[in-house]
Coordinates of C-alpha atoms in Angstrom, one line a residue:
M22 CA -21.7 -20.7 11.8
K23 CA -20.8 -18.6 14.5
N24 CA -17.2 -19.6 13.8
K25 CA -17.6 -18.7 10.0
L26 CA -18.8 -15.5 11.0
I27 CA -15.8 -14.7 13.2
Y28 CA -13.3 -15.8 10.2
R29 CA -15.2 -13.3 8.0
Y30 CA -14.8 -10.6 10.4
V31 CA -11.1 -11.5 10.3
L32 CA -10.9 -11.4 6.8
G33 CA -12.7 -8.2 6.8
I34 CA -9.8 -6.8 8.9
S35 CA -7.0 -8.1 6.7
G36 CA -8.8 -6.5 3.7
I37 CA -9.1 -2.8 5.3
S38 CA -5.7 -3.4 6.4
M39 CA -4.4 -4.5 2.9
A40 CA -6.5 -1.4 1.5
I41 CA -4.4 1.1 3.8
V42 CA -1.2 -0.8 2.3
G43 CA -2.2 -0.1 -1.0
W44 CA -3.0 3.5 -0.4
L45 CA 0.2 4.2 1.4
F46 CA 2.4 2.8 -1.6
S47 CA 0.2 5.0 -3.9
V48 CA 0.8 8.3 -2.0
G49 CA 4.7 7.5 -1.8
K50 CA 4.8 6.3 1.6
P51 CA 5.8 2.6 1.6
T52 CA 7.8 2.6 5.0
E53 CA 4.9 3.3 6.8
A54 CA 2.7 0.6 5.4
G55 CA 4.7 -2.0 7.3
P56 CA 2.3 -2.5 10.5
F57 CA -0.5 -2.7 7.9
L58 CA 1.0 -5.4 5.9
I59 CA 2.1 -7.5 8.7
V60 CA -1.3 -7.3 10.3
S61 CA -3.2 -7.9 6.7
L62 CA -1.1 -11.0 6.2
A63 CA -1.4 -12.5 9.9
T64 CA -5.1 -12.1 10.1
L65 CA -5.5 -13.5 6.7
S66 CA -3.5 -16.5 7.8
I67 CA -6.2 -17.1 10.6
G68 CA -9.0 -16.1 8.1
V69 CA -8.4 -18.5 5.4
K70 CA -8.7 -21.5 8.1
G71 CA -12.7 -21.3 7.8
F72 CA -12.8 -22.2 4.4
S73 CA -11.6 -25.8 3.7
W74 CA -10.3 -24.9 -0.3
V75 CA -7.8 -22.4 1.3
S76 CA -7.2 -23.6 4.8
G77 CA -3.7 -25.1 3.3
L78 CA -2.6 -21.9 2.8
S79 CA -2.5 -20.5 6.3
F80 CA 1.0 -21.7 7.3
T81 CA 2.4 -20.4 4.2
L82 CA 0.7 -16.9 4.8
L83 CA 1.7 -16.8 8.6
I84 CA 5.4 -17.2 6.9
L85 CA 4.5 -14.5 4.7
S86 CA 3.6 -12.2 7.6
V87 CA 6.9 -12.8 9.4
V88 CA 8.6 -12.0 6.4
A89 CA 7.0 -8.7 6.4
A90 CA 8.0 -8.2 9.7
S91 CA 11.7 -9.2 9.3
L92 CA 12.1 -7.2 6.3
Y93 CA 10.3 -4.0 7.7
Y94 CA 12.1 -4.3 11.2
P95 CA 15.3 -6.7 10.9
D96 CA 16.6 -5.2 14.0
F97 CA 14.1 -7.1 16.2
F98 CA 15.2 -10.4 14.8
L99 CA 18.9 -10.4 14.6
T100 CA 19.6 -10.0 18.3
I101 CA 18.0 -10.6 21.7
G102 CA 20.3 -8.6 23.8
N103 CA 23.4 -9.3 22.9
Y104 CA 23.1 -12.7 21.5
E105 CA 22.9 -13.0 17.9
T106 CA 19.7 -15.0 16.8
A107 CA 21.8 -16.7 13.6
G108 CA 23.1 -18.8 16.4
L109 CA 19.5 -20.5 17.0
I110 CA 19.6 -22.0 13.5
T111 CA 21.6 -24.9 13.7
P112 CA 20.0 -26.3 16.8
L113 CA 16.4 -25.2 15.2
I114 CA 17.3 -27.2 12.2
Q115 CA 18.3 -30.2 14.5
V116 CA 15.3 -30.0 16.6
I117 CA 13.2 -30.4 13.1
M118 CA 15.4 -33.7 11.9
F119 CA 14.7 -34.8 15.4
G120 CA 11.3 -34.4 15.0
M121 CA 11.4 -36.3 11.8
G122 CA 13.1 -39.1 13.3
T123 CA 10.5 -39.7 15.9
S124 CA 8.2 -40.2 13.1
M125 CA 9.9 -42.6 10.9
G126 CA 10.5 -46.1 11.4
L127 CA 11.6 -49.4 9.7
N128 CA 7.7 -49.6 8.1
D129 CA 8.5 -46.3 6.0
F130 CA 11.4 -48.2 4.2
F131 CA 9.1 -51.0 3.0
A132 CA 7.8 -49.0 -0.1
L133 CA 11.5 -49.6 -1.3
A134 CA 10.7 -53.0 -1.4
K135 CA 6.9 -53.0 -2.9
S136 CA 8.1 -50.5 -5.3
P137 CA 11.9 -50.0 -6.0
K138 CA 11.4 -48.3 -9.4
A139 CA 9.4 -45.3 -8.2
V140 CA 11.7 -44.5 -4.9
L141 CA 14.7 -44.4 -7.5
V142 CA 13.1 -42.1 -9.9
G143 CA 12.2 -40.1 -6.9
V144 CA 15.8 -40.1 -5.5
G145 CA 17.4 -39.7 -8.6
C146 CA 15.1 -36.8 -9.7
Q147 CA 16.1 -35.0 -6.5
F148 CA 19.5 -35.3 -7.2
T149 CA 20.0 -34.9 -10.8
L150 CA 17.2 -32.6 -12.1
M151 CA 17.0 -30.4 -9.1
P152 CA 20.8 -29.5 -8.8
G153 CA 21.2 -29.4 -12.7
L154 CA 18.1 -26.8 -13.2
A155 CA 19.4 -24.8 -10.0
F156 CA 23.4 -24.6 -11.8
G157 CA 21.5 -23.5 -14.9
I158 CA 19.8 -20.9 -13.3
A159 CA 22.7 -19.7 -11.3
F160 CA 24.8 -19.5 -14.1
F161 CA 22.7 -17.5 -16.4
S162 CA 21.2 -15.3 -13.8
G163 CA 24.0 -12.9 -13.3
F164 CA 23.6 -12.8 -9.6
P165 CA 26.5 -12.2 -7.1
T166 CA 28.7 -15.7 -6.7
E167 CA 27.6 -16.2 -2.8
I168 CA 23.9 -15.7 -3.9
A169 CA 24.7 -18.0 -7.1
A170 CA 26.0 -20.6 -5.0
G171 CA 23.0 -20.4 -2.4
I172 CA 20.5 -21.3 -5.4
I173 CA 22.7 -24.3 -6.1
L174 CA 22.7 -25.7 -2.8
L175 CA 18.9 -25.5 -2.5
G176 CA 18.8 -27.5 -5.7
C177 CA 21.2 -30.0 -3.9
A178 CA 18.8 -30.1 -0.9
P179 CA 16.7 -33.3 -0.3
T180 CA 12.8 -33.3 -0.6
S181 CA 11.2 -31.5 2.0
V182 CA 9.6 -33.1 5.2
A183 CA 6.5 -31.4 4.3
S184 CA 6.0 -33.2 1.0
P185 CA 4.3 -36.1 2.6
V186 CA 1.4 -33.7 3.8
M187 CA 0.8 -32.3 0.3
C188 CA 1.0 -35.4 -1.3
Y189 CA -1.9 -36.4 1.1
L190 CA -3.8 -33.4 -0.2
A191 CA -3.2 -34.3 -3.6
K192 CA -4.3 -37.5 -3.5
A193 CA -1.1 -39.0 -4.5
N194 CA 1.3 -42.0 -2.7
V195 CA 2.0 -41.0 0.7
A196 CA 3.8 -43.9 1.8
L197 CA 6.1 -43.4 -1.5
T198 CA 7.0 -40.0 -0.5
I199 CA 8.0 -40.7 3.1
T200 CA 10.3 -43.0 1.5
I201 CA 11.7 -40.5 -0.7
V202 CA 12.1 -38.0 2.1
S203 CA 13.6 -40.4 4.2
V204 CA 16.2 -41.6 1.9
T205 CA 17.2 -38.3 0.3
T206 CA 17.7 -36.9 3.6
L207 CA 19.8 -39.7 5.1
I208 CA 21.8 -39.6 1.9
A209 CA 22.1 -35.8 1.9
P210 CA 25.3 -35.6 4.2
F211 CA 27.3 -37.6 1.4
V212 CA 25.7 -36.4 -1.8
I213 CA 25.2 -32.4 -1.2
P214 CA 28.9 -31.8 -0.7
L215 CA 30.3 -33.6 -3.9
L216 CA 27.4 -32.3 -5.6
M217 CA 28.4 -28.5 -4.4
K218 CA 31.9 -29.3 -5.4
L219 CA 30.9 -30.1 -8.9
L220 CA 28.6 -27.4 -9.5
A221 CA 29.5 -24.6 -7.1
D222 CA 33.2 -24.9 -7.1
G223 CA 33.1 -21.8 -9.5
F224 CA 31.0 -19.9 -7.8
I225 CA 32.6 -20.2 -3.9
E226 CA 35.2 -22.2 -2.1
I227 CA 33.7 -25.6 -1.3
D228 CA 35.6 -27.8 1.6
V229 CA 33.6 -31.3 0.9
L230 CA 34.8 -32.9 4.0
A231 CA 33.9 -29.7 6.1
M232 CA 30.9 -29.5 4.7
M233 CA 30.1 -33.4 4.8
W234 CA 30.4 -33.6 8.5
N235 CA 28.3 -30.2 9.3
I236 CA 25.7 -31.8 7.8
I237 CA 26.0 -35.4 9.5
Q238 CA 25.8 -33.0 12.6
I239 CA 22.9 -31.2 11.3
V240 CA 21.0 -34.6 9.9
L241 CA 22.0 -37.8 11.1
V242 CA 22.8 -37.3 14.6
P243 CA 19.5 -35.9 15.4
I244 CA 17.5 -38.0 13.2
G245 CA 19.2 -41.0 14.9
A246 CA 18.1 -39.8 18.0
G247 CA 15.1 -39.6 16.8
L248 CA 14.8 -43.0 15.5
L249 CA 16.1 -44.2 19.0
F250 CA 13.2 -42.4 20.6
N251 CA 10.8 -43.5 18.5
K252 CA 12.0 -47.4 19.2
F253 CA 12.3 -47.3 23.1
L254 CA 9.7 -44.5 24.1
S255 CA 7.5 -44.2 21.2
G256 CA 3.8 -43.5 23.0
K257 CA 5.3 -43.0 26.1
A258 CA 5.5 -39.6 25.5
I259 CA 2.6 -38.8 24.1
W260 CA 2.7 -34.9 24.5
L261 CA 6.1 -34.6 22.8
D262 CA 4.7 -36.6 20.1
K263 CA 1.8 -34.1 19.7
A264 CA 4.0 -31.2 20.1
M265 CA 6.8 -31.8 17.5
P266 CA 4.7 -30.4 14.4
Y267 CA 4.0 -27.4 16.1
I268 CA 7.6 -27.2 17.5
S269 CA 9.0 -27.7 13.8
M270 CA 6.5 -25.4 11.8
G271 CA 7.8 -22.7 14.8
G272 CA 11.2 -23.3 13.9
I273 CA 10.7 -22.9 10.0
V274 CA 9.0 -19.7 10.9
L275 CA 11.9 -18.4 13.2
I276 CA 14.6 -19.6 10.7
V277 CA 13.1 -17.6 7.6
A278 CA 12.3 -14.4 9.9
I279 CA 16.3 -14.9 11.0
I280 CA 17.2 -15.3 7.2
M281 CA 15.5 -12.4 5.9
A282 CA 16.4 -10.2 8.3
A283 CA 20.0 -10.9 8.2
G284 CA 19.8 -10.6 4.4
Q285 CA 17.5 -7.6 4.0
E286 CA 19.8 -5.5 2.1
S287 CA 20.6 -8.1 -0.5
L288 CA 16.9 -9.1 -1.0
L289 CA 15.8 -5.4 -1.5
N290 CA 18.4 -5.0 -3.9
M291 CA 17.6 -8.1 -6.1
G292 CA 14.3 -9.3 -4.4
L293 CA 12.0 -9.6 -7.5
L294 CA 14.8 -11.5 -9.5
L295 CA 15.8 -13.6 -6.7
I296 CA 12.3 -14.6 -6.2
L297 CA 11.8 -15.1 -9.9
A298 CA 14.7 -17.6 -10.1
V299 CA 13.6 -19.3 -7.2
L300 CA 10.0 -19.6 -8.2
I301 CA 10.9 -20.9 -12.0
H302 CA 13.3 -23.7 -10.0
N303 CA 10.2 -24.7 -7.7
L304 CA 8.0 -24.9 -10.8
L305 CA 10.2 -26.7 -13.0
G306 CA 10.8 -29.3 -10.5
Y307 CA 7.1 -30.2 -10.3
L308 CA 6.8 -30.1 -14.1
S309 CA 9.6 -32.3 -14.9
G310 CA 9.3 -34.8 -11.7
Y311 CA 5.8 -35.5 -13.0
W312 CA 6.8 -36.3 -16.7
V313 CA 9.9 -38.1 -15.6
G314 CA 7.4 -40.1 -13.9
R315 CA 5.5 -40.6 -17.0
F316 CA 8.5 -41.4 -19.0
F317 CA 9.2 -44.4 -16.3
N318 CA 5.5 -45.5 -16.7
L319 CA 4.6 -45.0 -13.2
N320 CA 0.9 -44.7 -12.5
E321 CA -0.6 -41.3 -12.1
Q322 CA -0.6 -41.3 -8.2
D323 CA 3.3 -42.1 -8.4
C324 CA 3.5 -39.4 -11.1
R325 CA 2.1 -36.9 -8.5
T326 CA 4.5 -38.0 -5.9
I327 CA 7.3 -37.4 -7.8
S328 CA 6.6 -34.1 -9.2
I329 CA 5.9 -32.9 -5.4
A330 CA 8.7 -34.5 -4.0
T331 CA 10.9 -33.2 -6.6
G332 CA 9.9 -29.8 -6.5
M333 CA 9.9 -29.2 -2.8
Q334 CA 13.1 -28.8 -1.3
N335 CA 14.3 -28.9 2.5
A336 CA 14.9 -25.2 2.5
G337 CA 15.3 -25.4 6.2
L338 CA 18.3 -27.8 5.9
V339 CA 19.8 -25.4 3.2
S340 CA 19.6 -22.6 5.9
G341 CA 21.4 -24.9 8.4
I342 CA 24.1 -25.5 6.0
A343 CA 24.6 -22.0 5.0
K344 CA 24.9 -21.3 8.7
T345 CA 28.1 -23.4 9.0
M346 CA 29.5 -21.8 6.1
G347 CA 29.1 -18.6 7.7
K348 CA 27.1 -17.0 4.8
I349 CA 23.5 -17.0 6.2
A350 CA 22.6 -13.6 4.7
T351 CA 23.8 -14.5 1.0
V352 CA 24.2 -18.4 0.8
G353 CA 21.0 -18.9 2.8
L354 CA 18.9 -16.3 1.0
A355 CA 17.6 -18.2 -2.0
S356 CA 16.3 -20.9 0.8
A357 CA 14.6 -18.1 3.2
V358 CA 12.8 -16.8 -0.2
C359 CA 11.9 -20.7 -1.3
G360 CA 10.1 -21.4 2.0
P361 CA 6.9 -19.3 1.5
L362 CA 6.7 -19.6 -2.5
M363 CA 7.1 -23.4 -2.2
G364 CA 4.3 -23.6 0.7
F365 CA 2.3 -21.4 -2.0
T366 CA 3.1 -23.2 -5.1
S367 CA 2.7 -26.9 -3.4
S368 CA -0.7 -25.8 -1.7
V369 CA -2.0 -24.8 -5.1
L370 CA -0.7 -28.1 -7.0
A371 CA -2.3 -30.1 -4.3
S372 CA -5.3 -28.6 -4.4
Y373 CA -5.8 -28.7 -8.0
W374 CA -5.3 -32.3 -8.0
N375 CA -7.7 -32.8 -5.2
S376 CA -10.2 -31.1 -6.9
K377 CA -9.6 -33.0 -10.0
E378 CA -10.0 -36.5 -8.3
S379 CA -13.0 -35.1 -6.4
K380 CA -14.8 -34.3 -10.1
K381 CA -14.4 -38.2 -11.2

């Protein structure tokens, strides 16, 4: 009860701060609202932890507070002394991929043998529906070419490593989604460059072999190292096993902050339109993934899994690819927008399905 009271006080601070933000905007002083907006979102991310029905939004709200900070004070996120923080993106993605590798094993692929149709449907949706939807949105959006190419790159990404968590919350098939994540991630270095050459070559120049090699370094090498760690050292470094999820979350937050700060000008110029484009892509992914599952006569659990796995893109990997292309502030912008949006929409969808099951 005492803890609940603390969370209520924290939510009160958040509410007061947001009221001040509203007042400052209403009197034409949006620049002065920055600190209050950051405090409001940060305290809200803490406060919701005290209530199970919204606690899943905590990480998304934390990212939103960091987004606000990076847009209001971009200089703090672009350099540390004379070092440009964009140089941290690739190693951070590699650390996240290593963490994924440490949590993987041969058991994760047994679902492929047990339910090959569901896995093939999930992988197929990821690399057909999402790139196709992204191309359509990019083509009709009228965005600058590099921003449009970033939307397509986001659509070509493998399934997000966070999707198993959402499938668990949605009472879907967690084993299936782990397999889809593993398969789509492992073949991504070979599929993404070909899809980008096919779909995005009209927007920016695509060097297939260079992109393939860069993705191999970002994805396969650290995942391979993680798999070896899991095989030979699993259970011998318990502190690392416990720390990796938090390291990964911290890495995602920092990556989003750096990209938002780097692309501040572009985002402010087209912010709402880009957010809308990414949101439409995300929601259509959930919707089309679910109904494709139904079309192939998969059970309800598997349909939910395909829906979440299809709609959730590995935005962090896209950021790493954009960095290797030297276009983090343009090509990488859609992925930075996607992170917070995807966290929010997937949480809402998982909560809906969870509550639906609870009522049965």
